[in-house]
Every structure is written in structure tokens, then in C-alpha cells.
Amino acid sequence: MQINRRVQTLDEFTIQQMRDFPQATGELAGLLRDIGLAAKRVNVEVNKAGLVDILGDAGSINVQGEEVKKLDVYANNQFVGVLRHGISCAGIGSEELDDIVIFDDEVSNNSKYVCLFDPLDGSANIDVNVSIGTIFSVYRRVSELGKPATQQDFLQPGNQQIAAGYIIYGSSTMLVYATRRGVNGFTLDPSIGEFTMSHPNIVCPPSGKIYSVNHGHFFRYDEPVKQYITACQKKDKTNGGPYTQRYVASMVADVHRNLIKGGIFMYPGTTDKPKGKLRLLYECNPMAFIVEKAGGLATNGVENILDIVPTELHQRTPMFIGSKLMMEELESYSAKK
Ligand code: P6P
């Protein structure tokens, strides 16, 4: 019987990874399968959000001081639930939870990894049907196996990530997953309910013609950023243009588009919020890991995002991320300063 090997499911991909690395324990493969399962459950609710009373605010305020949408809570519970009951994760940090959650049972305490999540990024877009996403980051524990995970397991610099990924709930539902071996994209096939390999070995084009930034904050950005944005608007055929501005206020969607097509995404600090808005641990670090494994760059305007040593779970950072040559042009404005 001819088996269709053309289309590889996420599970088959993780099993193939284990075959390629016989010494692998299978924990990371199990972690990715758990995340894929939770993503499918979240996807069902996201796709019918307009039909059931799951829209609107959950009536609570999260640690960020933002109104929590019911889907945020549902998504958080799905990812925490599959990992708590899996065999691969000792604890998690989440945008929706004030502090880390240590699973502290015999199996979890012997798990090698911890995860950080933004369960539903761009949740302000839920009610207006714009793409939203889940972001995840995986670290090997630095604490002693057999004992509960500790805060230090979660406060590692992004360059220590073992894996990172996102799910984008858009015109189709995709899971993009990066390890040090590269970046692969899987699209959910509703006919079989499986994520299937659709974008093998994703490479971020070295340049592009898309810049993504919230122009509403323009006059509060610092000079080099304003100069670069102005230069993007002046691009024409004589200097690598014309550029176009694309920004949907869902970082997963904006960064995903620029990862595939080439482009730069900026969420700079402002005079009133010099640290910007985005969270280092569960938004910027995983996206920076993914884009850099695909050949792009990510900085906070001064240093590589992945080199920042975190001091607290929910700390913010300015972020500039995207195609290598566009990032280098942006950096040239800071250098002039
Ligand atoms: P602004 C969504 O709330 C988010 O955290 C990112 O996904 C997105 O890029 C950013 O905020 C949008 O923020 O200030 O432009 O609305």
C-alpha cells in the first residue's frame, strides 16, 4: 500500500526528529504535540467566536491592566492544561497569569523543560475578526531535575531558548516552529484535524518593501526611528522602493507576514513609555528566536533581543525585528545618532 508521505503531519515531523536524533528522550517532541493539541482546541473557539457568547470581556483585568477577553482565558487554560497533564513541562509563565505556575508533581518535576506563553496575542482584535495568535517559548531548566522548577528557569536570556513558535489564527491556522535546526510552518488541515507541513525551512528574505509600525505614536519616537520611518516613506525605484506600510496591531500576524514576504516590524519605545509595550519573555524572545533562525535580526534598538538578561516575568522592551538588510539600515540611523 502506497503511503502518502508527501504531506507530513506535525506528529510525523516530531517523530522524524526523534529518528534523526536517537539520543532524544522525546520530551521536546511530546511538548510540541501537546501545544499542537491545545492550539487545535483554541482554534475551534476562535473560529466560532462570533457565534457564541465567548466574545466580549471576561470582566476581569489581567496583570497588564488590560481587559481580559473570554478567549484569552480559554486559551490560557487550554495551554496550561495540556502541559500540566503532559510529561514534558515542569511549569509555565503566561501573560494571563501574575506569576509562574510550577506543576510540582513527580512527573513534572522530572521534566526537562519550562514554557512561556502569550496565549492569545492581539486579543483586542478578537471582536473585529482580525487575525490573532499564540506565542510560545521553550527553555531547558537550569534548576535541579526531580525538584520543582524555580523562577530562574524562566528568567533566562532568549539565546538559551531550545525552541519557540507561534500559532496564527488567520485565513488559515498555521503553527510555525523553530529550533536551532531551522524554522518550519504547518497549516491545519480541517479535513483530518492535523497540522501538516506547508512551509518547510522558512527563510526570511534579506530585504523587503513592507514596514510595520503604529504611526499614531510617530511624534513620540526618538529621532533615529523617526528618520528611518521617514526614509521608508521616501523609498522609490531609485533607492530600493517603493515601500508600503502594513500594520494590523496583532504582532503575530504582522511579523508572520514580514517573515514570509520580507519586511520590518517596529514597536519602539516612546517618550512616555520608553520600554514600549511588548513583553520580552513571551512575545519578543520567541519571535526574535524564530526570525533569527530564519536569517533575520531582532533588537531593542541597542542590543540583540536574545542577549537581554531578564529580571522580571512581565518586563517590556522596545522591539525592531525583520529582514537583515532593513534592520541594518535602521541601525545605521541609530549609529549616526
Ligand atoms: P498598538 C496586541 O495587543 C499587541 O500586544 C501586539 O500584538 C501588537 O503588535 C501591539 O500590541 C499593538 O499595539 O499600541 O499599536 O495598538
mmCIF file of C-alpha atoms and ligand atoms in Angstrom:
data_model
loop_
_atom_site.group_PDB
_atom_site.id
_atom_site.type_symbol
_atom_site.label_atom_id
_atom_site.label_comp_id
_atom_site.label_asym_id
_atom_site.label_seq_id
_atom_site.Cartn_x
_atom_site.Cartn_y
_atom_site.Cartn_z
ATOM 1 C CA MET A 1 0.000 0.000 0.000
ATOM 2 C CA GLN A 2 1.421 3.353 -1.061
ATOM 3 C CA ILE A 3 1.505 5.669 1.986
ATOM 4 C CA ASN A 4 1.188 9.358 1.171
ATOM 5 C CA ARG A 5 4.499 10.627 2.515
ATOM 6 C CA ARG A 6 4.200 13.915 0.609
ATOM 7 C CA VAL A 7 2.274 15.625 3.381
ATOM 8 C CA GLN A 8 3.936 15.280 6.770
ATOM 9 C CA THR A 9 1.783 15.951 9.831
ATOM 10 C CA LEU A 10 3.171 17.718 12.892
ATOM 11 C CA ASP A 11 3.214 14.421 14.781
ATOM 12 C CA GLU A 12 5.081 12.693 11.944
ATOM 13 C CA PHE A 13 7.538 15.608 11.905
ATOM 14 C CA THR A 14 8.236 15.271 15.629
ATOM 15 C CA ILE A 15 8.672 11.501 15.290
ATOM 16 C CA GLN A 16 11.042 12.034 12.341
ATOM 17 C CA GLN A 17 13.061 14.451 14.519
ATOM 18 C CA MET A 18 13.375 11.684 17.127
ATOM 19 C CA ARG A 19 14.526 9.203 14.459
ATOM 20 C CA ASP A 20 17.148 11.754 13.373
ATOM 21 C CA PHE A 21 18.301 12.120 16.996
ATOM 22 C CA PRO A 22 18.136 8.625 18.615
ATOM 23 C CA GLN A 23 19.540 10.071 21.827
ATOM 24 C CA ALA A 24 16.474 12.331 22.118
ATOM 25 C CA THR A 25 14.189 11.433 25.003
ATOM 26 C CA GLY A 26 11.089 12.503 23.090
ATOM 27 C CA GLU A 27 10.184 15.151 25.672
ATOM 28 C CA LEU A 28 10.505 18.053 23.241
ATOM 29 C CA ALA A 29 8.504 16.109 20.644
ATOM 30 C CA GLY A 30 5.854 15.486 23.271
ATOM 31 C CA LEU A 31 5.831 19.160 24.214
ATOM 32 C CA LEU A 32 5.223 20.195 20.612
ATOM 33 C CA ARG A 33 2.412 17.642 20.252
ATOM 34 C CA ASP A 34 0.803 18.967 23.469
ATOM 35 C CA ILE A 35 0.992 22.537 22.143
ATOM 36 C CA GLY A 36 -0.458 21.434 18.810
ATOM 37 C CA LEU A 37 -3.401 19.795 20.600
ATOM 38 C CA ALA A 38 -4.146 22.906 22.669
ATOM 39 C CA ALA A 39 -3.840 25.055 19.533
ATOM 40 C CA LYS A 40 -6.481 22.944 17.764
ATOM 41 C CA ARG A 41 -8.854 23.376 20.699
ATOM 42 C CA VAL A 42 -8.272 27.150 20.771
ATOM 43 C CA ASN A 43 -8.720 27.293 17.004
ATOM 44 C CA VAL A 44 -12.230 25.814 17.280
ATOM 45 C CA GLU A 45 -13.290 28.558 19.699
ATOM 46 C CA VAL A 46 -11.559 31.343 17.752
ATOM 47 C CA ASN A 47 -13.324 30.240 14.575
ATOM 48 C CA LYS A 48 -16.768 30.429 16.181
ATOM 49 C CA ALA A 49 -16.082 33.383 18.479
ATOM 50 C CA GLY A 50 -18.722 35.414 16.679
ATOM 51 C CA LEU A 51 -21.386 32.761 17.156
ATOM 52 C CA VAL A 52 -21.299 32.067 20.861
ATOM 53 C CA ASP A 53 -21.192 34.155 23.963
ATOM 54 C CA ILE A 54 -17.427 33.976 24.073
ATOM 55 C CA LEU A 55 -16.948 37.493 22.729
ATOM 56 C CA GLY A 56 -16.543 40.472 24.914
ATOM 57 C CA ASP A 57 -14.717 40.968 28.139
ATOM 58 C CA ALA A 58 -14.377 38.298 30.780
ATOM 59 C CA GLY A 59 -14.962 41.120 33.224
ATOM 60 C CA SER A 60 -11.522 40.755 34.744
ATOM 61 C CA ILE A 61 -8.324 42.738 34.371
ATOM 62 C CA ASN A 62 -5.021 40.892 33.779
ATOM 63 C CA VAL A 63 -1.614 41.714 35.230
ATOM 64 C CA GLN A 64 -1.057 44.060 32.296
ATOM 65 C CA GLY A 65 -4.040 46.118 33.417
ATOM 66 C CA GLU A 66 -5.865 45.149 30.210
ATOM 67 C CA GLU A 67 -9.443 43.946 29.936
ATOM 68 C CA VAL A 68 -9.324 40.155 29.656
ATOM 69 C CA LYS A 69 -11.355 38.760 26.778
ATOM 70 C CA LYS A 70 -13.049 35.415 27.403
ATOM 71 C CA LEU A 71 -10.980 33.792 24.634
ATOM 72 C CA ASP A 72 -7.819 34.919 26.420
ATOM 73 C CA VAL A 73 -8.899 32.993 29.493
ATOM 74 C CA TYR A 74 -9.975 29.960 27.477
ATOM 75 C CA ALA A 75 -6.710 29.880 25.518
ATOM 76 C CA ASN A 76 -4.622 30.242 28.659
ATOM 77 C CA ASN A 77 -6.469 27.363 30.310
ATOM 78 C CA GLN A 78 -6.022 25.109 27.276
ATOM 79 C CA PHE A 79 -2.240 25.545 27.105
ATOM 80 C CA VAL A 80 -1.754 25.294 30.863
ATOM 81 C CA GLY A 81 -3.994 22.224 30.951
ATOM 82 C CA VAL A 82 -2.256 20.140 28.259
ATOM 83 C CA LEU A 83 1.197 20.932 29.631
ATOM 84 C CA ARG A 84 0.244 20.302 33.253
ATOM 85 C CA HIS A 85 -1.055 16.859 32.290
ATOM 86 C CA GLY A 86 1.768 16.122 29.842
ATOM 87 C CA ILE A 87 5.209 14.658 30.610
ATOM 88 C CA SER A 88 7.405 17.371 29.149
ATOM 89 C CA CYS A 89 6.964 20.580 31.131
ATOM 90 C CA ALA A 90 7.795 21.485 34.746
ATOM 91 C CA GLY A 91 5.915 24.771 34.769
ATOM 92 C CA ILE A 92 4.777 27.753 32.708
ATOM 93 C CA GLY A 93 4.718 31.542 32.656
ATOM 94 C CA SER A 94 1.846 33.301 30.902
ATOM 95 C CA GLU A 95 0.807 36.820 30.001
ATOM 96 C CA GLU A 96 -2.515 35.999 31.646
ATOM 97 C CA LEU A 97 -1.051 34.895 34.984
ATOM 98 C CA ASP A 98 0.517 37.209 37.562
ATOM 99 C CA ASP A 99 3.226 34.691 38.458
ATOM 100 C CA ILE A 100 4.745 31.459 37.145
ATOM 101 C CA VAL A 101 2.835 28.197 37.679
ATOM 102 C CA ILE A 102 5.018 25.320 38.911
ATOM 103 C CA PHE A 103 3.304 21.969 38.262
ATOM 104 C CA ASP A 104 5.125 20.345 41.218
ATOM 105 C CA ASP A 105 4.167 16.701 40.787
ATOM 106 C CA GLU A 106 6.573 13.780 40.443
ATOM 107 C CA VAL A 107 6.374 13.559 36.635
ATOM 108 C CA SER A 108 6.516 17.323 36.020
ATOM 109 C CA ASN A 109 9.399 17.802 38.468
ATOM 110 C CA ASN A 110 11.396 15.337 36.361
ATOM 111 C CA SER A 111 10.546 17.179 33.100
ATOM 112 C CA LYS A 112 13.438 18.959 31.388
ATOM 113 C CA TYR A 113 11.597 21.983 30.055
ATOM 114 C CA VAL A 114 9.599 25.054 31.060
ATOM 115 C CA CYS A 115 7.383 27.097 28.732
ATOM 116 C CA LEU A 116 6.321 30.735 28.487
ATOM 117 C CA PHE A 117 3.170 31.771 26.631
ATOM 118 C CA ASP A 118 1.231 34.644 25.315
ATOM 119 C CA PRO A 119 -1.934 32.544 24.982
ATOM 120 C CA LEU A 120 -3.769 34.970 22.691
ATOM 121 C CA ASP A 121 -1.733 37.860 21.303
ATOM 122 C CA GLY A 122 -3.683 40.687 19.682
ATOM 123 C CA SER A 123 -6.792 39.918 21.703
ATOM 124 C CA ALA A 124 -8.107 43.434 21.131
ATOM 125 C CA ASN A 125 -8.734 42.235 17.561
ATOM 126 C CA ILE A 126 -10.956 39.312 18.619
ATOM 127 C CA ASP A 127 -14.199 41.266 18.318
ATOM 128 C CA VAL A 128 -13.352 42.690 14.898
ATOM 129 C CA ASN A 129 -12.237 39.402 13.331
ATOM 130 C CA VAL A 130 -8.618 40.361 12.639
ATOM 131 C CA SER A 131 -6.001 37.578 12.853
ATOM 132 C CA ILE A 132 -4.721 36.794 16.345
ATOM 133 C CA GLY A 133 -2.099 34.396 17.618
ATOM 134 C CA THR A 134 -0.493 32.318 20.356
ATOM 135 C CA ILE A 135 3.240 32.671 21.053
ATOM 136 C CA PHE A 136 5.342 30.117 22.959
ATOM 137 C CA SER A 137 8.911 29.785 24.160
ATOM 138 C CA VAL A 138 10.695 26.652 25.473
ATOM 139 C CA TYR A 139 13.726 26.587 27.787
ATOM 140 C CA ARG A 140 15.704 23.714 29.288
ATOM 141 C CA ARG A 141 15.526 24.040 33.083
ATOM 142 C CA VAL A 142 18.566 25.325 34.950
ATOM 143 C CA SER A 143 17.140 24.053 38.278
ATOM 144 C CA GLU A 144 17.707 20.527 39.633
ATOM 145 C CA LEU A 145 15.647 17.775 37.972
ATOM 146 C CA GLY A 146 13.440 15.909 40.423
ATOM 147 C CA LYS A 147 12.644 19.101 42.283
ATOM 148 C CA PRO A 148 10.074 21.813 41.399
ATOM 149 C CA ALA A 149 11.048 24.340 38.746
ATOM 150 C CA THR A 150 12.168 27.753 40.015
ATOM 151 C CA GLN A 151 11.904 31.409 38.917
ATOM 152 C CA GLN A 152 15.420 31.202 37.443
ATOM 153 C CA ASP A 153 14.224 28.618 34.903
ATOM 154 C CA PHE A 154 12.043 31.369 33.377
ATOM 155 C CA LEU A 155 14.441 34.343 33.595
ATOM 156 C CA GLN A 156 16.937 33.049 31.030
ATOM 157 C CA PRO A 157 18.087 35.188 28.066
ATOM 158 C CA GLY A 158 16.372 34.417 24.770
ATOM 159 C CA ASN A 159 19.578 32.955 23.312
ATOM 160 C CA GLN A 160 19.059 29.989 25.699
ATOM 161 C CA GLN A 161 15.728 29.011 24.106
ATOM 162 C CA ILE A 162 15.550 25.391 22.936
ATOM 163 C CA ALA A 163 12.538 26.072 20.714
ATOM 164 C CA ALA A 164 9.938 28.746 20.033
ATOM 165 C CA GLY A 165 6.878 29.117 17.899
ATOM 166 C CA TYR A 166 3.546 30.723 17.245
ATOM 167 C CA ILE A 167 0.098 29.779 16.041
ATOM 168 C CA ILE A 168 -1.648 32.316 13.797
ATOM 169 C CA TYR A 169 -5.440 32.054 13.684
ATOM 170 C CA GLY A 170 -5.995 33.751 10.339
ATOM 171 C CA SER A 171 -7.371 32.922 6.882
ATOM 172 C CA SER A 172 -5.884 29.548 7.723
ATOM 173 C CA THR A 173 -4.469 28.351 11.030
ATOM 174 C CA MET A 174 -0.708 27.889 10.970
ATOM 175 C CA LEU A 175 1.806 26.700 13.527
ATOM 176 C CA VAL A 176 5.336 27.999 12.929
ATOM 177 C CA TYR A 177 8.015 26.199 14.945
ATOM 178 C CA ALA A 178 11.717 26.969 15.268
ATOM 179 C CA THR A 179 14.635 25.075 16.779
ATOM 180 C CA ARG A 180 18.349 25.668 16.241
ATOM 181 C CA ARG A 181 17.926 23.442 13.161
ATOM 182 C CA GLY A 182 15.574 25.879 11.424
ATOM 183 C CA VAL A 183 12.019 27.103 11.034
ATOM 184 C CA ASN A 184 9.078 25.094 9.685
ATOM 185 C CA GLY A 185 5.439 26.036 9.101
ATOM 186 C CA PHE A 186 2.456 23.701 9.467
ATOM 187 C CA THR A 187 -1.047 24.514 8.249
ATOM 188 C CA LEU A 188 -4.072 22.999 9.942
ATOM 189 C CA ASP A 189 -5.931 20.688 7.551
ATOM 190 C CA PRO A 190 -9.516 20.709 8.875
ATOM 191 C CA SER A 191 -10.358 17.594 6.843
ATOM 192 C CA ILE A 192 -8.070 15.477 9.045
ATOM 193 C CA GLY A 193 -7.725 17.802 12.047
ATOM 194 C CA GLU A 194 -3.936 17.760 11.800
ATOM 195 C CA PHE A 195 -1.267 20.389 11.303
ATOM 196 C CA THR A 196 0.533 19.447 8.075
ATOM 197 C CA MET A 197 3.905 20.684 6.817
ATOM 198 C CA SER A 198 3.202 23.524 4.372
ATOM 199 C CA HIS A 199 6.259 25.805 4.724
ATOM 200 C CA PRO A 200 9.432 23.715 5.162
ATOM 201 C CA ASN A 201 12.655 25.550 6.028
ATOM 202 C CA ILE A 202 11.268 29.097 6.178
ATOM 203 C CA VAL A 203 13.872 31.742 5.288
ATOM 204 C CA CYS A 204 13.251 35.442 5.958
ATOM 205 C CA PRO A 205 14.052 37.378 2.727
ATOM 206 C CA PRO A 206 17.152 39.543 3.388
ATOM 207 C CA SER A 207 15.165 42.610 2.368
ATOM 208 C CA GLY A 208 11.590 43.610 1.640
ATOM 209 C CA LYS A 209 9.288 46.506 0.940
ATOM 210 C CA ILE A 210 6.995 46.374 3.964
ATOM 211 C CA TYR A 211 7.441 48.404 7.126
ATOM 212 C CA SER A 212 5.104 47.886 10.070
ATOM 213 C CA VAL A 213 4.718 50.471 12.837
ATOM 214 C CA ASN A 214 1.946 52.358 14.627
ATOM 215 C CA HIS A 215 2.213 55.797 13.017
ATOM 216 C CA GLY A 216 -0.050 57.222 15.709
ATOM 217 C CA HIS A 217 2.917 57.270 18.084
ATOM 218 C CA PHE A 218 5.294 58.816 15.496
ATOM 219 C CA PHE A 219 5.999 62.112 17.269
ATOM 220 C CA ARG A 220 6.819 60.242 20.472
ATOM 221 C CA TYR A 221 9.510 58.039 18.879
ATOM 222 C CA ASP A 222 13.192 59.007 19.163
ATOM 223 C CA GLU A 223 14.966 60.757 16.301
ATOM 224 C CA PRO A 224 16.701 57.756 14.611
ATOM 225 C CA VAL A 225 13.382 55.873 14.492
ATOM 226 C CA LYS A 226 11.565 58.888 13.049
ATOM 227 C CA GLN A 227 14.334 59.335 10.471
ATOM 228 C CA TYR A 228 14.121 55.688 9.418
ATOM 229 C CA ILE A 229 10.310 55.752 9.157
ATOM 230 C CA THR A 230 10.525 58.934 7.075
ATOM 231 C CA ALA A 231 13.136 57.282 4.847
ATOM 232 C CA CYS A 232 10.784 54.297 4.352
ATOM 233 C CA GLN A 233 8.126 56.732 3.131
ATOM 234 C CA LYS A 234 10.578 58.298 0.662
ATOM 235 C CA LYS A 235 11.659 54.994 -0.911
ATOM 236 C CA ASP A 236 11.162 54.875 -4.645
ATOM 237 C CA LYS A 237 12.633 52.967 -7.570
ATOM 238 C CA THR A 238 15.895 54.858 -7.190
ATOM 239 C CA ASN A 239 16.516 53.750 -3.578
ATOM 240 C CA GLY A 240 15.013 50.280 -3.226
ATOM 241 C CA GLY A 241 11.383 51.296 -3.005
ATOM 242 C CA PRO A 242 8.562 51.987 -3.095
ATOM 243 C CA TYR A 243 7.840 50.654 0.391
ATOM 244 C CA THR A 244 4.348 50.074 1.755
ATOM 245 C CA GLN A 245 3.100 50.318 5.354
ATOM 246 C CA ARG A 246 1.223 47.299 6.730
ATOM 247 C CA TYR A 247 0.123 47.106 10.387
ATOM 248 C CA VAL A 248 -2.802 45.111 11.822
ATOM 249 C CA ALA A 249 -1.914 45.545 15.530
ATOM 250 C CA SER A 250 -1.523 41.799 16.010
ATOM 251 C CA MET A 251 2.209 41.228 16.293
ATOM 252 C CA VAL A 252 1.987 37.557 15.310
ATOM 253 C CA ALA A 253 0.185 38.482 12.075
ATOM 254 C CA ASP A 254 2.476 41.434 11.305
ATOM 255 C CA VAL A 255 5.699 39.526 11.995
ATOM 256 C CA HIS A 256 4.468 36.405 10.168
ATOM 257 C CA ARG A 257 3.691 38.420 7.014
ATOM 258 C CA ASN A 258 7.118 40.077 7.130
ATOM 259 C CA LEU A 259 8.848 36.739 7.826
ATOM 260 C CA ILE A 260 7.348 35.277 4.656
ATOM 261 C CA LYS A 261 7.457 38.334 2.364
ATOM 262 C CA GLY A 262 10.354 40.306 3.855
ATOM 263 C CA GLY A 263 9.875 43.447 5.892
ATOM 264 C CA ILE A 264 10.485 45.142 9.226
ATOM 265 C CA PHE A 265 8.205 45.366 12.280
ATOM 266 C CA MET A 266 8.804 48.058 14.873
ATOM 267 C CA TYR A 267 7.308 48.608 18.282
ATOM 268 C CA PRO A 268 9.654 51.361 19.579
ATOM 269 C CA GLY A 269 9.755 52.959 22.970
ATOM 270 C CA THR A 270 8.133 56.396 23.212
ATOM 271 C CA THR A 271 8.825 59.497 25.288
ATOM 272 C CA ASP A 272 6.043 58.488 27.688
ATOM 273 C CA LYS A 273 6.710 54.698 27.545
ATOM 274 C CA PRO A 274 10.453 54.251 26.864
ATOM 275 C CA LYS A 275 10.211 50.463 27.361
ATOM 276 C CA GLY A 276 7.491 50.226 24.707
ATOM 277 C CA LYS A 277 4.557 47.837 25.074
ATOM 278 C CA LEU A 278 5.691 44.342 24.081
ATOM 279 C CA ARG A 279 6.756 41.756 26.670
ATOM 280 C CA LEU A 280 10.281 40.351 26.482
ATOM 281 C CA LEU A 281 9.785 36.807 27.751
ATOM 282 C CA TYR A 282 6.704 35.557 25.915
ATOM 283 C CA GLU A 283 6.381 37.911 22.944
ATOM 284 C CA CYS A 284 9.750 39.328 21.871
ATOM 285 C CA ASN A 285 12.146 36.491 22.739
ATOM 286 C CA PRO A 286 10.219 33.746 20.896
ATOM 287 C CA MET A 287 9.571 35.939 17.845
ATOM 288 C CA ALA A 288 13.229 37.026 17.813
ATOM 289 C CA PHE A 289 14.376 33.377 18.043
ATOM 290 C CA ILE A 290 12.144 32.382 15.124
ATOM 291 C CA VAL A 291 13.113 35.313 12.864
ATOM 292 C CA GLU A 292 16.837 34.978 13.619
ATOM 293 C CA LYS A 293 16.755 31.206 12.907
ATOM 294 C CA ALA A 294 15.198 32.204 9.563
ATOM 295 C CA GLY A 295 18.039 34.651 8.841
ATOM 296 C CA GLY A 296 16.541 37.909 10.100
ATOM 297 C CA LEU A 297 17.501 40.158 13.038
ATOM 298 C CA ALA A 298 15.804 41.435 16.205
ATOM 299 C CA THR A 299 16.991 44.179 18.551
ATOM 300 C CA ASN A 300 15.671 46.561 21.197
ATOM 301 C CA GLY A 301 17.351 49.417 19.328
ATOM 302 C CA VAL A 302 20.593 48.981 21.263
ATOM 303 C CA GLU A 303 21.288 45.244 21.631
ATOM 304 C CA ASN A 304 20.081 41.909 20.269
ATOM 305 C CA ILE A 305 16.765 40.944 21.869
ATOM 306 C CA LEU A 306 18.097 37.439 22.548
ATOM 307 C CA ASP A 307 21.011 38.792 24.620
ATOM 308 C CA ILE A 308 18.873 40.711 27.117
ATOM 309 C CA VAL A 309 19.115 39.148 30.589
ATOM 310 C CA PRO A 310 15.585 39.255 32.044
ATOM 311 C CA THR A 311 14.950 40.498 35.572
ATOM 312 C CA GLU A 312 11.177 40.067 35.827
ATOM 313 C CA LEU A 313 8.478 37.912 34.254
ATOM 314 C CA HIS A 314 6.420 40.654 32.602
ATOM 315 C CA GLN A 315 9.113 43.155 31.678
ATOM 316 C CA ARG A 316 8.646 45.141 28.493
ATOM 317 C CA THR A 317 11.121 46.008 25.739
ATOM 318 C CA PRO A 318 11.142 48.051 22.550
ATOM 319 C CA MET A 319 11.386 45.702 19.558
ATOM 320 C CA PHE A 320 12.635 46.005 15.994
ATOM 321 C CA ILE A 321 12.517 42.745 14.030
ATOM 322 C CA GLY A 322 12.701 41.600 10.417
ATOM 323 C CA SER A 323 14.777 41.335 7.275
ATOM 324 C CA LYS A 324 18.521 41.582 7.874
ATOM 325 C CA LEU A 325 19.308 44.401 5.435
ATOM 326 C CA MET A 326 16.328 46.502 6.570
ATOM 327 C CA MET A 327 17.359 46.071 10.198
ATOM 328 C CA GLU A 328 20.922 47.095 9.324
ATOM 329 C CA GLU A 329 19.614 50.228 7.586
ATOM 330 C CA LEU A 330 17.581 51.108 10.693
ATOM 331 C CA GLU A 331 20.657 50.535 12.878
ATOM 332 C CA SER A 332 22.633 52.927 10.660
ATOM 333 C CA TYR A 333 20.337 55.757 11.785
ATOM 334 C CA SER A 334 20.968 54.935 15.437
ATOM 335 C CA ALA A 335 24.725 54.787 14.716
ATOM 336 C CA LYS A 336 24.585 58.308 13.200
ATOM 337 C CA LYS A 337 22.948 59.494 16.436
HETATM 338 P P1 P6P B 1 -0.831 49.227 19.437
HETATM 339 C C1 P6P B 1 -1.544 43.368 20.755
HETATM 340 O O1 P6P B 1 -2.247 43.941 21.864
HETATM 341 C C2 P6P B 1 -0.081 43.769 20.904
HETATM 342 O O2 P6P B 1 0.435 43.299 22.106
HETATM 343 C C3 P6P B 1 0.716 43.246 19.717
HETATM 344 O O3 P6P B 1 0.228 42.046 19.230
HETATM 345 C C4 P6P B 1 0.606 44.365 18.708
HETATM 346 O O4 P6P B 1 1.689 44.432 17.815
HETATM 347 C C5 P6P B 1 0.561 45.609 19.605
HETATM 348 O O5 P6P B 1 0.018 45.193 20.857
HETATM 349 C C6 P6P B 1 -0.340 46.690 19.024
HETATM 350 O O6 P6P B 1 -0.239 47.821 19.894
HETATM 351 O O7 P6P B 1 -0.363 50.205 20.506
HETATM 352 O O8 P6P B 1 -0.230 49.560 18.079
HETATM 353 O O9 P6P B 1 -2.322 49.058 19.383
#
